[in-house]
Structures are given as structure tokens and as C-alpha cells.
């Protein structure tokens, strides 16, 4: 068994790509086969080195390790199509020799005229076979005219059938699969040629990929045929259902966040992304929603892949991410949190800061759904003084708030053992019991005074971490606002 993931990185890998990669990986791991990673970069105008490196990095970050491909190598490389151009050229000329393919001299304008006529006659648009059997004289004439030919594959009359592991028996009538271009006028190969040649030469046995590529399958099978591959050696196809947005349109930038880089920046865990994407079209059974990578590789079968489209649900991904964050040990949580705090310049990363962050993290572990929320929540611990948020100002400048702050100050000044339990006991006694204030009112003012915001980690624990001196200084400062 050899399963491959073969993206054309014309941008950051998106949710659909990664769902495919994940299923490819899981299928290979489940069967004990090989996971091959190939970069399809023959479209050099759209695929850049930056995107290629980002794709490699993303797969690594997600934990989708590959057995053959960039960086790890293998017996069937190179694994970048741009380094295999001579191989595609070799096969293209072989196809011409065998008369499976031919030179087509039609100009783009002529092709467009044909298409227009087809449209007018209500026929399916496609190449009309004009250059299939040119005479030598015609070829000479075209050459003297200076025409640059493309190489076109001859599609014989008939049908292509194959058994798709997810969609079942598929049949394509060649009436709707016109002769197609293999090599452009400038000598560069098209996707259909490169992908099919590579899948054969790299000994790929299973092709799990997005449904958008279903219609290119008969053309790829035609290339296998021309390469002389025996029928029983053809790779087996499985086309995965589309991932739809909440509005039932195909998931795109327009109706959802599609770039995996975005999720990474927001602070989603790779395991959460993989767990959630695994559920898009596949199910471990028994309504389970929590799967680890290990379980996925143990449980994944193509039989359990659904053929109907899957709907992307951000809320569910967030819930899974929150669960995975809560399951982290404090040291793991710390490792994830630090880069977010450093990047937003809340800390520089000194040992003292790290000690304080580590003490603060348990206070917020239950409360966040992604790491990017951490800087705003812990900022109050690392600033000299807080700036009270504009929409909280009224709440601490009114008279009852001033009273709360004054009394709190008096209570707290006397405290020798500065623990959250002591702080809470003292303040409850004085503000809630004696003054008869509602806790929300009493502690709301203190929260704003000490953290600057209406939303913070638990108040008494926050004050403990902030320390006595800083807490009292902030309450005093709030009194003169
Ligand atoms: N490189 C193709 C793409 O990213 C996919 C190739 C394949 O899976 O067959 O669209
Ligand atoms: Zn032609």
C-alpha cells in the first residue's frame, strides 16, 4: 500500500487540503503502508518556494509524518515535480511515437471559434480533434506559419470505468472527455500528465483526494494506459466529499477561514485541528467526537468515509480545541502559551516572567478556547500600571465603587498573609456581609481597579499573583480616577 498527498501549493494549505492529507496519512498508517508526499509545482507562475516551504512546515506541525518525499527522500524521487521535467518530456515524446498523442497546432483563437460554434449548436465544448491526423504537408505548412504546437492526448471512442472506493462504480463517456493537452507550447507539462506519470513511477497504489479532481480521473487513466501499465496495476481511487461552509457553499475564504496558517496563528492545537478535520466526512463510530492521532491511525478505514458533503462547523472545532487545551499538563500549556505572550510583547521571556506565567496559567486553562486569548488575559500581571478600559470607567468612578475601593484598601493593608483565600475571606466579610453589596458589584470594581478590565482570570487568585504592593497601589490609583 502506498498512499500519496500531492498538493500544488499556490497559497497556504487550506482546510480541504489538510483534510485530504490527514486521510491519506491515516489510511497509510492504518494499513501499515507508505505515506508519500509530493509537491506538484509545475505551474511555476503560481507555486512559489515560500508556499512549498510553508506546506512542508504545516504537515510537520500537524504531525503528519511522511515516509517518502521532500526532506526525507526515498527511492522514487525527486519529489518536486519541477525537478522531474525531463521525465514528463520523455513520456510525452513516447506517447507521440506510439500515436497515443499528437501535436496540435490550433491557435487559441481557432480553439475559441470551435467552442463558440459548439455552444451555438448546444454541444459540449471541447477540442474537436482537428489535428488528430494531419498530413505531413499540413504539418509543414503550420510550421512555416511559425505555429508552436502543444501535445495532445488522443482519447479513443468509448468509456472509462473504475471503481471508486467511496463513490462506487464510475463511468465516463469519452464523448465528454475530449483530447486533452499534455504539454504546453513552451514545453511545460500539464497537471494531468505529471500527476499520472508520477503516480505510476512512484508506485502509488491508492489515490485519496478531493472530489473536485474526480473529472480528471479518466484522463489520468488514459495516461496509465499509454504508459503500458497493466489494468490491475492502476492506482485505486477514492474521492473524498467536499467540505462545505455553514451556508452549504463549498468552503472558501468567503464563507469561512480556510488557511491552516490562520488557525495556527489563532492558537489552535494541531491535534485539535486533526481531530476536527477527521470528523469531516469520516466517523470513528458511536458518535465519538474525540480522537487522538494514534486512534485515528488505528481506526481509519475508507469504508467509514461518507460520500455526502461534510459541513465545516467552527463552533465544534473551537469546542474540541478548548477540550484539548484543558487536557494539557501545565508544562505543555506553558510551552504553547509562551510564544503567544512573547509575540504580543507582554513578556520578553525572562525566567521571572516564566515563573509568573506558569502560576497564572491554571487560572485560565478552563476559560480559553484558543491560545491567542492568553495575552489579553494575563497582560495585567506584566504592566507597571493598568489602563482602565474606557467602557469600564463609569463602573469604578461612581460613589459606591469609591466606597468599595476605600474599604477594600483598609482591609487589605492589614493583611500579612497574602493568599487568595485570605483576600477573599476579608473582602467578603467587609463588602458583602457588612456593607450588604452584591458580590458582582463589589468585586466588579476591584476587578477593574486591579486588572483594568471587566473580564479577567478569577479575581482573588489574580490579586494573589499580582502581589500585595501592586494590588494596593492599583486600588489607590483607581480611587483618584
Ligand atoms: N496537485 C493537485 C491539486 O493540488 C492534486 C493532485 C491529486 O491529488 O491528484 O489540486
Ligand atoms: Zn489542433
Coordinates of C-alpha atoms and ligand atoms in Angstrom, one line a residue, residues 4-9 17 20 24 38-41 81 191 195 199 207-210 212-213 216 220 237 239, ligand 1:
X4 CA 0.2 9.9 -1.6
X5 CA -0.6 13.5 -0.8
X6 CA 0.2 15.7 -3.8
X7 CA -0.7 19.4 -3.3
X8 CA 0.0 22.2 -5.6
X9 CA 0.9 24.9 -3.1
X17 CA -6.0 20.1 1.5
X20 CA -7.1 15.1 2.4
X24 CA -4.1 9.9 3.2
X38 CA 4.9 15.0 -3.4
X39 CA 4.9 18.7 -4.4
X40 CA 3.1 19.5 -7.7
X41 CA 4.9 22.6 -8.7
X81 CA 7.7 17.9 -10.0
X191 CA -1.0 18.6 -14.3
X195 CA 0.3 13.5 -11.8
X199 CA 1.7 8.1 -9.5
X207 CA -5.2 7.9 -4.5
X208 CA -7.5 9.5 -1.9
X209 CA -8.2 13.1 -2.9
X210 CA -10.9 15.7 -3.1
X212 CA -13.0 18.3 -7.4
X213 CA -10.5 16.0 -9.1
X216 CA -9.8 14.4 -14.3
X220 CA -5.2 10.1 -15.8
X237 CA -9.2 5.9 -6.5
X239 CA -12.7 10.7 -4.0
Ligands
LIG1 N1 -1.9 18.7 -7.2 C1 -3.3 18.6 -7.3 C2 -4.0 19.7 -6.5 O1 -3.5 20.2 -5.6 C3 -3.9 17.3 -6.6 C4 -3.3 16.1 -7.2 C5 -4.1 14.9 -6.9 O2 -4.4 14.7 -5.7 O3 -4.4 14.1 -7.8 O4 -5.1 20.1 -6.9

